[in-house]
Amino acid sequence: AVPLLESVPSLREMALGALNVLDADRDGFFLMIEGGAVDWASHAHQTGRMLEEMADFVSSVAAVTDWVDTHSSWRETLLVVTADHETGYVWGPGSNPGWLDLHNNGAGAVPGLMWNTDSHTNSLVPLFARGNGAHVLAALADQNDPVRGAYLDNAELGALLLVAHELDERVHRLGREGHVVHGPQAAADTHHHR
């Protein structure tokens, strides 16, 4: 395997650096952190590098979660973890035409797997959400996969985050003008903007 470049910060380090800078904005912020090297490794069928990049991504999510616990609150934060697509169509060894599970080779060993394409696929990807608004994402999971159950289309996720941002901007603007909206009126305004 090719060693990681020590001169390049990890995704965790970049995430924490971004949070450190953006936290100074009193109006709040939106931060997107992408583990894009997972995709590059998957296009090249580099199993070891893909696993390293996934571990770095998981470490980044843990760092953001710890940051929210320490410097913010889940009442004012929504953390969404997902992917825009799957790459490689990874299944267990010997798959195709039948799809087999990954093979567990034991703790610390690379699982047995088989790459089936070097392109993006339309496979469903997981979506995890925690914090203020996570329940809305669950309610929007209105499409059904016969194997995995309810799911949310990525385009709906983007639209929801845009509406949430626009609503947040409106609330901040109203607050600056001395007309902060609370309670049932805020719920009515939220519904009106959808």
mmCIF file of C-alpha atoms in Angstrom:
data_model
loop_
_atom_site.group_PDB
_atom_site.id
_atom_site.type_symbol
_atom_site.label_atom_id
_atom_site.label_comp_id
_atom_site.label_asym_id
_atom_site.label_seq_id
_atom_site.Cartn_x
_atom_site.Cartn_y
_atom_site.Cartn_z
ATOM 1 C CA ALA A 1 0.000 0.000 0.000
ATOM 2 C CA VAL A 2 1.061 3.565 -0.635
ATOM 3 C CA PRO A 3 1.696 5.370 2.665
ATOM 4 C CA LEU A 4 -0.458 8.357 3.548
ATOM 5 C CA LEU A 5 1.140 11.751 2.966
ATOM 6 C CA GLU A 6 2.184 13.045 6.376
ATOM 7 C CA SER A 7 2.213 16.625 5.026
ATOM 8 C CA VAL A 8 -1.543 16.446 4.351
ATOM 9 C CA PRO A 9 -3.837 16.868 7.386
ATOM 10 C CA SER A 10 -6.299 14.097 8.125
ATOM 11 C CA LEU A 11 -9.995 14.597 7.508
ATOM 12 C CA ARG A 12 -10.451 14.728 11.300
ATOM 13 C CA GLU A 13 -7.874 17.540 11.599
ATOM 14 C CA MET A 14 -9.504 19.495 8.771
ATOM 15 C CA ALA A 15 -12.979 19.033 10.288
ATOM 16 C CA LEU A 16 -11.827 20.292 13.686
ATOM 17 C CA GLY A 17 -9.992 23.206 12.067
ATOM 18 C CA ALA A 18 -13.135 24.194 10.163
ATOM 19 C CA LEU A 19 -15.246 23.983 13.329
ATOM 20 C CA ASN A 20 -12.715 26.144 15.177
ATOM 21 C CA VAL A 21 -12.967 28.889 12.541
ATOM 22 C CA LEU A 22 -16.712 28.689 11.871
ATOM 23 C CA ASP A 23 -17.640 28.639 15.553
ATOM 24 C CA ALA A 24 -16.740 32.349 15.703
ATOM 25 C CA ASP A 25 -19.821 33.178 13.568
ATOM 26 C CA ARG A 26 -22.513 34.207 16.050
ATOM 27 C CA ASP A 27 -25.250 33.437 13.497
ATOM 28 C CA GLY A 28 -24.252 29.788 13.279
ATOM 29 C CA PHE A 29 -22.920 27.926 10.282
ATOM 30 C CA PHE A 30 -23.270 25.065 7.815
ATOM 31 C CA LEU A 31 -20.307 22.749 7.315
ATOM 32 C CA MET A 32 -20.055 19.921 4.810
ATOM 33 C CA ILE A 33 -17.213 17.472 5.350
ATOM 34 C CA GLU A 34 -16.597 15.015 2.545
ATOM 35 C CA GLY A 35 -14.441 11.930 2.707
ATOM 36 C CA GLY A 36 -13.835 12.056 -1.050
ATOM 37 C CA ALA A 37 -10.756 9.822 -1.027
ATOM 38 C CA VAL A 38 -13.046 6.855 -0.251
ATOM 39 C CA ASP A 39 -14.477 7.331 -3.745
ATOM 40 C CA TRP A 40 -11.039 7.557 -5.391
ATOM 41 C CA ALA A 41 -9.894 4.360 -3.678
ATOM 42 C CA SER A 42 -13.088 2.586 -4.704
ATOM 43 C CA HIS A 43 -12.732 3.621 -8.359
ATOM 44 C CA ALA A 44 -9.229 2.094 -8.283
ATOM 45 C CA HIS A 45 -10.378 -1.006 -6.333
ATOM 46 C CA GLN A 46 -7.829 -0.241 -3.611
ATOM 47 C CA THR A 47 -9.466 -2.141 -0.776
ATOM 48 C CA GLY A 48 -6.857 -1.264 1.864
ATOM 49 C CA ARG A 49 -6.909 2.446 1.072
ATOM 50 C CA MET A 50 -10.725 2.460 0.962
ATOM 51 C CA LEU A 51 -10.807 0.954 4.460
ATOM 52 C CA GLU A 52 -8.214 3.480 5.721
ATOM 53 C CA GLU A 53 -10.265 6.347 4.302
ATOM 54 C CA MET A 54 -13.451 4.977 5.860
ATOM 55 C CA ALA A 55 -11.679 4.751 9.231
ATOM 56 C CA ASP A 56 -10.550 8.388 8.836
ATOM 57 C CA PHE A 57 -14.133 9.390 8.010
ATOM 58 C CA VAL A 58 -15.498 7.557 11.068
ATOM 59 C CA SER A 59 -12.866 9.329 13.201
ATOM 60 C CA SER A 60 -14.037 12.653 11.741
ATOM 61 C CA VAL A 61 -17.663 11.948 12.610
ATOM 62 C CA ALA A 62 -16.601 11.062 16.168
ATOM 63 C CA ALA A 63 -14.635 14.338 16.398
ATOM 64 C CA VAL A 64 -17.638 16.377 15.224
ATOM 65 C CA THR A 65 -19.911 14.559 17.681
ATOM 66 C CA ASP A 66 -17.484 15.275 20.531
ATOM 67 C CA TRP A 67 -17.264 18.925 19.417
ATOM 68 C CA VAL A 68 -21.056 19.304 19.531
ATOM 69 C CA ASP A 69 -21.150 17.688 22.986
ATOM 70 C CA THR A 70 -18.475 20.106 24.251
ATOM 71 C CA HIS A 71 -19.016 23.390 22.364
ATOM 72 C CA SER A 72 -22.621 23.370 21.174
ATOM 73 C CA SER A 73 -25.756 21.333 21.846
ATOM 74 C CA TRP A 74 -27.905 18.843 19.967
ATOM 75 C CA ARG A 75 -30.845 21.266 20.387
ATOM 76 C CA GLU A 76 -29.169 23.670 17.948
ATOM 77 C CA THR A 77 -27.232 21.213 15.793
ATOM 78 C CA LEU A 78 -28.198 18.732 13.091
ATOM 79 C CA LEU A 79 -25.528 16.230 12.078
ATOM 80 C CA VAL A 80 -26.225 14.261 8.893
ATOM 81 C CA VAL A 81 -23.900 11.488 7.738
ATOM 82 C CA THR A 82 -24.535 10.024 4.294
ATOM 83 C CA ALA A 83 -23.031 9.565 0.850
ATOM 84 C CA ASP A 84 -23.979 10.949 -2.524
ATOM 85 C CA HIS A 85 -23.466 7.521 -4.167
ATOM 86 C CA GLU A 86 -21.849 4.116 -3.834
ATOM 87 C CA THR A 87 -18.785 3.153 -5.892
ATOM 88 C CA GLY A 88 -17.595 -0.331 -6.789
ATOM 89 C CA TYR A 89 -20.717 -2.386 -6.101
ATOM 90 C CA VAL A 90 -18.873 -4.317 -3.387
ATOM 91 C CA TRP A 91 -20.205 -7.744 -2.455
ATOM 92 C CA GLY A 92 -18.724 -10.950 -1.063
ATOM 93 C CA PRO A 93 -16.219 -13.071 -2.998
ATOM 94 C CA GLY A 94 -17.768 -15.205 -5.738
ATOM 95 C CA SER A 95 -20.725 -12.873 -6.188
ATOM 96 C CA ASN A 96 -22.358 -12.333 -9.555
ATOM 97 C CA PRO A 97 -24.693 -13.705 -10.627
ATOM 98 C CA GLY A 98 -25.702 -14.381 -7.003
ATOM 99 C CA TRP A 99 -24.941 -11.734 -4.379
ATOM 100 C CA LEU A 100 -23.055 -13.022 -1.345
ATOM 101 C CA ASP A 101 -22.205 -11.299 1.938
ATOM 102 C CA LEU A 102 -18.727 -9.996 2.653
ATOM 103 C CA HIS A 103 -16.542 -12.690 4.213
ATOM 104 C CA ASN A 104 -15.409 -12.058 7.785
ATOM 105 C CA ASN A 105 -11.705 -12.953 7.904
ATOM 106 C CA GLY A 106 -11.451 -12.158 11.620
ATOM 107 C CA ALA A 107 -10.520 -9.141 13.702
ATOM 108 C CA GLY A 108 -7.830 -6.961 12.156
ATOM 109 C CA ALA A 109 -8.018 -8.690 8.765
ATOM 110 C CA VAL A 110 -9.376 -7.263 5.540
ATOM 111 C CA PRO A 111 -12.782 -8.807 4.819
ATOM 112 C CA GLY A 112 -13.188 -10.955 1.755
ATOM 113 C CA LEU A 113 -14.918 -8.916 -0.921
ATOM 114 C CA MET A 114 -15.337 -8.540 -4.645
ATOM 115 C CA TRP A 115 -15.441 -5.322 -6.673
ATOM 116 C CA ASN A 116 -18.068 -5.473 -9.430
ATOM 117 C CA THR A 117 -17.529 -2.131 -11.193
ATOM 118 C CA ASP A 118 -15.141 0.805 -11.149
ATOM 119 C CA SER A 119 -18.010 3.269 -11.486
ATOM 120 C CA HIS A 120 -20.701 4.827 -9.340
ATOM 121 C CA THR A 121 -23.840 2.770 -8.790
ATOM 122 C CA ASN A 122 -27.409 3.527 -7.850
ATOM 123 C CA SER A 123 -27.217 1.341 -4.737
ATOM 124 C CA LEU A 124 -28.880 2.748 -1.648
ATOM 125 C CA VAL A 125 -26.467 4.384 0.794
ATOM 126 C CA PRO A 126 -27.002 4.792 4.540
ATOM 127 C CA LEU A 127 -28.189 8.043 6.080
ATOM 128 C CA PHE A 128 -27.686 8.752 9.772
ATOM 129 C CA ALA A 129 -28.950 11.898 11.486
ATOM 130 C CA ARG A 130 -28.716 13.190 15.033
ATOM 131 C CA GLY A 131 -29.909 16.377 16.646
ATOM 132 C CA ASN A 132 -32.446 19.087 15.938
ATOM 133 C CA GLY A 133 -34.482 18.085 12.881
ATOM 134 C CA ALA A 134 -33.407 14.445 12.650
ATOM 135 C CA HIS A 135 -37.027 13.348 13.161
ATOM 136 C CA VAL A 136 -38.013 15.275 10.019
ATOM 137 C CA LEU A 137 -35.579 13.242 7.932
ATOM 138 C CA ALA A 138 -37.083 10.025 9.267
ATOM 139 C CA ALA A 139 -40.573 11.252 8.351
ATOM 140 C CA LEU A 140 -39.425 12.057 4.803
ATOM 141 C CA ALA A 141 -38.171 8.498 4.238
ATOM 142 C CA ASP A 142 -41.269 7.721 2.210
ATOM 143 C CA GLN A 143 -39.857 5.528 -0.554
ATOM 144 C CA ASN A 144 -39.519 1.787 -0.054
ATOM 145 C CA ASP A 145 -36.863 -0.716 -1.008
ATOM 146 C CA PRO A 146 -38.094 -4.323 -0.802
ATOM 147 C CA VAL A 147 -34.934 -5.415 1.051
ATOM 148 C CA ARG A 148 -33.876 -2.404 3.142
ATOM 149 C CA GLY A 149 -37.241 -0.729 3.765
ATOM 150 C CA ALA A 150 -37.957 2.998 3.871
ATOM 151 C CA TYR A 151 -35.422 5.410 2.442
ATOM 152 C CA LEU A 152 -34.982 9.098 1.686
ATOM 153 C CA ASP A 153 -33.932 10.258 -1.769
ATOM 154 C CA ASN A 154 -30.740 12.360 -1.687
ATOM 155 C CA ALA A 155 -32.426 15.125 -3.703
ATOM 156 C CA GLU A 156 -35.048 15.453 -0.953
ATOM 157 C CA LEU A 157 -32.281 15.753 1.630
ATOM 158 C CA GLY A 158 -30.717 18.657 -0.259
ATOM 159 C CA ALA A 159 -34.071 20.401 -0.624
ATOM 160 C CA LEU A 160 -34.823 19.967 3.085
ATOM 161 C CA LEU A 161 -31.461 21.404 4.134
ATOM 162 C CA LEU A 162 -31.995 24.368 1.820
ATOM 163 C CA VAL A 163 -35.444 25.067 3.306
ATOM 164 C CA ALA A 164 -34.002 24.735 6.825
ATOM 165 C CA HIS A 165 -31.253 27.222 5.951
ATOM 166 C CA GLU A 166 -33.738 29.694 4.463
ATOM 167 C CA LEU A 167 -35.955 29.397 7.545
ATOM 168 C CA ASP A 168 -32.975 29.895 9.833
ATOM 169 C CA GLU A 169 -31.976 33.011 7.864
ATOM 170 C CA ARG A 170 -35.530 34.345 8.179
ATOM 171 C CA VAL A 171 -35.593 33.750 11.934
ATOM 172 C CA HIS A 172 -32.217 35.481 12.336
ATOM 173 C CA ARG A 173 -33.392 38.415 10.214
ATOM 174 C CA LEU A 174 -36.608 38.718 12.234
ATOM 175 C CA GLY A 175 -34.586 38.521 15.444
ATOM 176 C CA ARG A 176 -32.384 41.400 14.314
ATOM 177 C CA GLU A 177 -35.513 43.418 13.553
ATOM 178 C CA GLY A 178 -36.977 42.673 16.990
ATOM 179 C CA HIS A 179 -39.706 40.268 15.794
ATOM 180 C CA VAL A 180 -38.541 36.879 16.987
ATOM 181 C CA VAL A 181 -41.173 34.229 16.259
ATOM 182 C CA HIS A 182 -41.688 31.469 18.851
ATOM 183 C CA GLY A 183 -44.164 28.696 19.576
ATOM 184 C CA PRO A 184 -47.135 27.880 17.339
ATOM 185 C CA GLN A 185 -46.449 30.831 15.018
ATOM 186 C CA ALA A 186 -42.951 29.482 14.331
ATOM 187 C CA ALA A 187 -44.486 26.097 13.457
ATOM 188 C CA ALA A 188 -46.977 27.848 11.153
ATOM 189 C CA ASP A 189 -44.162 29.771 9.472
ATOM 190 C CA THR A 190 -42.183 26.556 9.035
ATOM 191 C CA HIS A 191 -45.155 24.891 7.369
ATOM 192 C CA HIS A 192 -45.782 27.964 5.193
ATOM 193 C CA HIS A 193 -42.257 27.862 3.757
ATOM 194 C CA ARG A 194 -42.441 24.270 2.629
#
